[in-house]
PDB file of C-alpha atoms in Angstrom:
ATOM      1  CA  MET A   1      13.555  31.285   5.508  1.00 50.00           C
ATOM      2  CA  ALA A   2      10.399  32.800   4.032  1.00 53.00           C
ATOM      3  CA  ASP A   3      11.245  30.927   0.614  1.00 79.00           C
ATOM      4  CA  ARG A   4      11.630  27.857   2.751  1.00 80.00           C
ATOM      5  CA  ALA A   5       8.345  28.271   4.334  1.00 83.00           C
ATOM      6  CA  ALA A   6       6.828  29.211   1.316  1.00 82.00           C
ATOM      7  CA  ARG A   7       7.413  26.116  -0.186  1.00 83.00           C
ATOM      8  CA  TYR A   8       6.740  24.036   2.467  1.00 88.00           C
ATOM      9  CA  GLY A   9       3.387  25.462   2.238  1.00 88.00           C
ATOM     10  CA  ARG A  10       2.892  24.872  -1.159  1.00 88.00           C
ATOM     11  CA  SER A  11       3.901  21.198  -1.340  1.00 91.00           C
ATOM     12  CA  VAL A  12       1.365  20.724   1.657  1.00 93.00           C
ATOM     13  CA  PHE A  13      -1.461  21.918  -0.600  1.00 93.00           C
ATOM     14  CA  ALA A  14      -0.022  19.900  -3.608  1.00 93.00           C
ATOM     15  CA  THR A  15       0.329  17.014  -1.447  1.00 95.00           C
ATOM     16  CA  ALA A  16      -3.476  17.260  -0.680  1.00 96.00           C
ATOM     17  CA  LEU A  17      -4.117  17.953  -4.211  1.00 95.00           C
ATOM     18  CA  PHE A  18      -2.679  14.586  -5.111  1.00 96.00           C
ATOM     19  CA  VAL A  19      -4.440  12.871  -2.172  1.00 97.00           C
ATOM     20  CA  ALA A  20      -7.709  14.397  -3.458  1.00 97.00           C
ATOM     21  CA  LEU A  21      -7.199  13.607  -6.842  1.00 97.00           C
ATOM     22  CA  ILE A  22      -6.079   9.777  -5.862  1.00 97.00           C
ATOM     23  CA  VAL A  23      -9.561   9.384  -4.426  1.00 96.00           C
ATOM     24  CA  ALA A  24     -11.875  11.317  -6.664  1.00 96.00           C
ATOM     25  CA  GLY A  25      -9.917   9.423  -9.671  1.00 96.00           C
ATOM     26  CA  TRP A  26     -10.704   6.364  -8.036  1.00 95.00           C
ATOM     27  CA  GLY A  27     -13.984   7.095  -7.433  1.00 95.00           C
ATOM     28  CA  PHE A  28     -14.807   7.519 -10.714  1.00 95.00           C
ATOM     29  CA  VAL A  29     -12.816   4.200 -11.640  1.00 95.00           C
ATOM     30  CA  SER A  30     -14.366   1.842  -9.397  1.00 93.00           C
ATOM     31  CA  LEU A  31     -18.127   3.629 -10.673  1.00 94.00           C
ATOM     32  CA  LEU A  32     -17.421   2.885 -14.397  1.00 94.00           C
ATOM     33  CA  THR A  33     -15.755  -0.196 -14.522  1.00 92.00           C
ATOM     34  CA  ASN A  34     -17.954  -1.597 -11.504  1.00 91.00           C
ATOM     35  CA  THR A  35     -14.124  -2.877  -9.592  1.00 89.00           C
ATOM     36  CA  ASP A  36     -13.004  -2.939  -6.397  1.00 87.00           C
ATOM     37  CA  VAL A  37      -9.844  -0.408  -5.497  1.00 87.00           C
ATOM     38  CA  MET A  38      -7.753  -3.453  -5.142  1.00 83.00           C
ATOM     39  CA  ALA A  39      -7.125  -6.356  -7.061  1.00 73.00           C
ATOM     40  CA  ASP A  40      -6.298  -8.936  -4.165  1.00 72.00           C
ATOM     41  CA  HIS A  41      -9.168  -9.464  -2.056  1.00 77.00           C
ATOM     42  CA  SER A  42      -6.572 -10.827   0.835  1.00 78.00           C
ATOM     43  CA  VAL A  43      -5.303  -7.131   1.506  1.00 79.00           C
ATOM     44  CA  GLY A  44      -6.300  -5.926   4.881  1.00 78.00           C
ATOM     45  CA  PRO A  45      -8.867  -2.813   4.619  1.00 84.00           C
ATOM     46  CA  VAL A  46      -5.400  -0.621   6.172  1.00 88.00           C
ATOM     47  CA  VAL A  47      -3.072  -1.373   3.850  1.00 89.00           C
ATOM     48  CA  VAL A  48      -4.191   0.663   0.617  1.00 91.00           C
ATOM     49  CA  PRO A  49      -4.659   4.195   2.790  1.00 93.00           C
ATOM     50  CA  VAL A  50      -1.401   3.707   4.469  1.00 94.00           C
ATOM     51  CA  ALA A  51       0.534   2.748   1.003  1.00 94.00           C
ATOM     52  CA  VAL A  52      -1.208   5.711  -0.359  1.00 95.00           C
ATOM     53  CA  ALA A  53      -0.032   8.397   2.817  1.00 96.00           C
ATOM     54  CA  ILE A  54       3.208   6.640   2.179  1.00 96.00           C
ATOM     55  CA  ALA A  55       3.436   7.780  -1.611  1.00 96.00           C
ATOM     56  CA  ALA A  56       1.743  11.367  -0.144  1.00 97.00           C
ATOM     57  CA  VAL A  57       5.054  11.595   1.976  1.00 96.00           C
ATOM     58  CA  ALA A  58       7.125  11.175  -0.946  1.00 95.00           C
ATOM     59  CA  MET A  59       5.346  13.208  -3.185  1.00 94.00           C
ATOM     60  CA  PHE A  60       5.844  16.124  -0.517  1.00 94.00           C
ATOM     61  CA  PHE A  61       9.485  15.405   0.318  1.00 93.00           C
ATOM     62  CA  ALA A  62      10.050  15.433  -3.721  1.00 91.00           C
ATOM     63  CA  LEU A  63       7.975  18.697  -4.343  1.00 90.00           C
ATOM     64  CA  ALA A  64       9.583  20.319  -0.792  1.00 88.00           C
ATOM     65  CA  ALA A  65      13.339  20.227  -1.929  1.00 86.00           C
ATOM     66  CA  PRO A  66      14.883  23.519  -3.191  1.00 80.00           C
ATOM     67  CA  ARG A  67      15.223  21.957  -6.317  1.00 80.00           C
ATOM     68  CA  TRP A  68      12.133  21.434  -7.365  1.00 77.00           C
ATOM     69  CA  SER A  69      11.358  25.719  -7.236  1.00 72.00           C
ATOM     70  CA  SER A  70      13.636  26.021 -10.132  1.00 74.00           C
ATOM     71  CA  VAL A  71      12.114  23.349 -12.206  1.00 77.00           C
ATOM     72  CA  ALA A  72       9.785  25.627 -14.066  1.00 70.00           C
ATOM     73  CA  GLY A  73      12.783  28.034 -14.649  1.00 73.00           C
ATOM     74  CA  ARG A  74      14.736  25.212 -16.623  1.00 79.00           C
ATOM     75  CA  GLY A  75      12.009  24.847 -19.684  1.00 80.00           C
ATOM     76  CA  VAL A  76       8.824  22.614 -20.667  1.00 82.00           C
ATOM     77  CA  GLY A  77      11.023  19.914 -21.069  1.00 85.00           C
ATOM     78  CA  ALA A  78      12.726  19.917 -17.692  1.00 85.00           C
ATOM     79  CA  LEU A  79       9.447  20.377 -16.370  1.00 87.00           C
ATOM     80  CA  THR A  80       7.665  17.609 -18.097  1.00 89.00           C
ATOM     81  CA  GLY A  81      10.445  14.984 -17.595  1.00 91.00           C
ATOM     82  CA  SER A  82      11.073  15.868 -13.759  1.00 90.00           C
ATOM     83  CA  SER A  83       7.193  15.468 -13.767  1.00 92.00           C
ATOM     84  CA  ILE A  84       7.495  12.081 -15.697  1.00 94.00           C
ATOM     85  CA  VAL A  85      10.466  11.114 -12.713  1.00 94.00           C
ATOM     86  CA  LEU A  86       8.015  12.091  -9.787  1.00 94.00           C
ATOM     87  CA  ALA A  87       4.815  10.261 -11.166  1.00 95.00           C
ATOM     88  CA  LEU A  88       6.688   7.272 -11.514  1.00 96.00           C
ATOM     89  CA  GLY A  89       8.755   7.443  -7.968  1.00 95.00           C
ATOM     90  CA  CYS A  90       5.315   8.366  -6.282  1.00 95.00           C
ATOM     91  CA  THR A  91       3.781   5.213  -7.957  1.00 96.00           C
ATOM     92  CA  ALA A  92       6.931   3.108  -6.981  1.00 96.00           C
ATOM     93  CA  ALA A  93       6.523   3.723  -3.661  1.00 96.00           C
ATOM     94  CA  TYR A  94       2.772   3.292  -3.535  1.00 96.00           C
ATOM     95  CA  LEU A  95       3.384  -0.020  -5.147  1.00 95.00           C
ATOM     96  CA  ALA A  96       6.182  -0.928  -3.055  1.00 95.00           C
ATOM     97  CA  ALA A  97       4.821   0.403   0.276  1.00 95.00           C
ATOM     98  CA  LEU A  98       1.685  -1.935  -0.754  1.00 92.00           C
ATOM     99  CA  GLY A  99       3.791  -4.930  -0.953  1.00 92.00           C
ATOM    100  CA  ILE A 100       5.321  -4.374   1.962  1.00 93.00           C
ATOM    101  CA  LEU A 101       2.675  -3.957   4.116  1.00 92.00           C
ATOM    102  CA  GLN A 102       1.032  -7.093   2.721  1.00 90.00           C
ATOM    103  CA  PHE A 103       3.878  -8.979   3.314  1.00 91.00           C
ATOM    104  CA  VAL A 104       4.004  -7.769   7.031  1.00 90.00           C
ATOM    105  CA  SER A 105       0.272  -8.359   7.600  1.00 87.00           C
ATOM    106  CA  THR A 106       0.805 -11.862   6.304  1.00 86.00           C
ATOM    107  CA  GLY A 107       4.164 -12.722   6.478  1.00 86.00           C
ATOM    108  CA  ARG A 108       4.692 -14.366   3.165  1.00 88.00           C
ATOM    109  CA  ILE A 109       7.073 -12.931   0.316  1.00 91.00           C
ATOM    110  CA  THR A 110       4.871 -14.363  -2.380  1.00 91.00           C
ATOM    111  CA  ALA A 111       2.236 -12.396  -0.800  1.00 87.00           C
ATOM    112  CA  LEU A 112       4.478  -9.203  -1.681  1.00 89.00           C
ATOM    113  CA  ILE A 113       5.309  -9.977  -4.963  1.00 91.00           C
ATOM    114  CA  LEU A 114       1.287 -10.900  -5.902  1.00 90.00           C
ATOM    115  CA  VAL A 115      -0.009  -8.137  -4.808  1.00 90.00           C
ATOM    116  CA  ILE A 116       2.208  -5.901  -6.540  1.00 92.00           C
ATOM    117  CA  ALA A 117       2.041  -7.827  -9.504  1.00 92.00           C
ATOM    118  CA  ALA A 118      -1.706  -7.958  -9.223  1.00 89.00           C
ATOM    119  CA  GLN A 119      -2.491  -4.069  -8.418  1.00 90.00           C
ATOM    120  CA  ALA A 120       0.505  -2.879 -11.298  1.00 91.00           C
ATOM    121  CA  ALA A 121      -1.690  -4.106 -14.221  1.00 88.00           C
ATOM    122  CA  THR A 122      -4.913  -1.761 -13.041  1.00 91.00           C
ATOM    123  CA  ALA A 123      -6.530   1.640 -13.621  1.00 94.00           C
ATOM    124  CA  TYR A 124      -6.053   2.811 -10.559  1.00 94.00           C
ATOM    125  CA  THR A 125      -2.403   2.436 -10.775  1.00 95.00           C
ATOM    126  CA  LEU A 126      -2.633   4.465 -13.466  1.00 96.00           C
ATOM    127  CA  VAL A 127      -4.773   7.348 -11.623  1.00 96.00           C
ATOM    128  CA  VAL A 128      -1.735   7.685  -9.230  1.00 96.00           C
ATOM    129  CA  ILE A 129       0.632   8.079 -12.026  1.00 97.00           C
ATOM    130  CA  GLY A 130      -2.072  10.929 -13.248  1.00 97.00           C
ATOM    131  CA  ALA A 131      -2.321  12.399 -10.129  1.00 97.00           C
ATOM    132  CA  ALA A 132       1.088  12.374  -9.253  1.00 96.00           C
ATOM    133  CA  PHE A 133       2.057  14.311 -12.730  1.00 96.00           C
ATOM    134  CA  ILE A 134      -0.661  16.651 -12.660  1.00 95.00           C
ATOM    135  CA  THR A 135       0.444  17.392  -9.161  1.00 94.00           C
ATOM    136  CA  SER A 136       4.282  18.110  -9.903  1.00 92.00           C
ATOM    137  CA  VAL A 137       3.083  20.139 -13.344  1.00 92.00           C
ATOM    138  CA  GLY A 138       0.975  22.391 -11.948  1.00 89.00           C
ATOM    139  CA  LEU A 139       3.258  22.823  -8.840  1.00 88.00           C
ATOM    140  CA  GLY A 140       5.924  23.333 -11.234  1.00 84.00           C
ATOM    141  CA  LEU A 141       4.009  25.915 -13.454  1.00 83.00           C
ATOM    142  CA  LEU A 142       2.489  27.870 -10.487  1.00 78.00           C
ATOM    143  CA  GLY A 143       4.747  27.261  -7.355  1.00 66.00           C
ATOM    144  CA  GLY A 144       7.843  28.800  -9.248  1.00 58.00           C
ATOM    145  CA  SER A 145       7.375  32.663  -9.095  1.00 57.00           C
ATOM    146  CA  ALA A 146       8.910  33.687  -6.190  1.00 54.00           C
ATOM    147  CA  GLY A 147       7.638  36.624  -3.636  1.00 54.00           C
ATOM    148  CA  ARG A 148       3.758  37.428  -2.976  1.00 58.00           C
ATOM    149  CA  ALA A 149       1.277  38.084  -5.529  1.00 56.00           C
ATOM    150  CA  ALA A 150       0.969  41.678  -6.754  1.00 59.00           C
ATOM    151  CA  TRP A 151      -2.369  43.095  -6.986  1.00 61.00           C
ATOM    152  CA  PRO A 152      -3.429  46.176  -8.377  1.00 66.00           C
ATOM    153  CA  TRP A 153      -4.406  47.474  -4.880  1.00 67.00           C
ATOM    154  CA  GLU A 154      -0.976  46.806  -3.613  1.00 57.00           C
ATOM    155  CA  LYS A 155       1.297  48.743  -5.604  1.00 58.00           C
TER     156      LYS A 155
END
């Protein structure tokens, strides 16, 4: 029970880091390139935050899985490969949510395809991939330790 609670606790903080990295990364990209986050200006103001929230939920459930706790023990290659797959999966969830939400708001199937095509080729999508990769590698390296921290005065 304590292992599951610790796993969920670490996953909550890692998911918060994921969202924070997206917000900070998008801010820097927007500042440096003088562009908007959304390439398609017909997208409403609620669609992008909800799509990020859906990607964050996907990240949380992936990191809270019992198998993710043991991925660092299988070696650097396994951690890197798993993190790449997780980053691409979270990005796919983000883009799919973006398209579906745009379809729901407009009622046109072409809006779904066009918003995904317009957003997938931007630097903002690379930020989502990078944020998911950094978060998953960080949790894989730091979250794999079992038990409590052993400070010198606790021994």
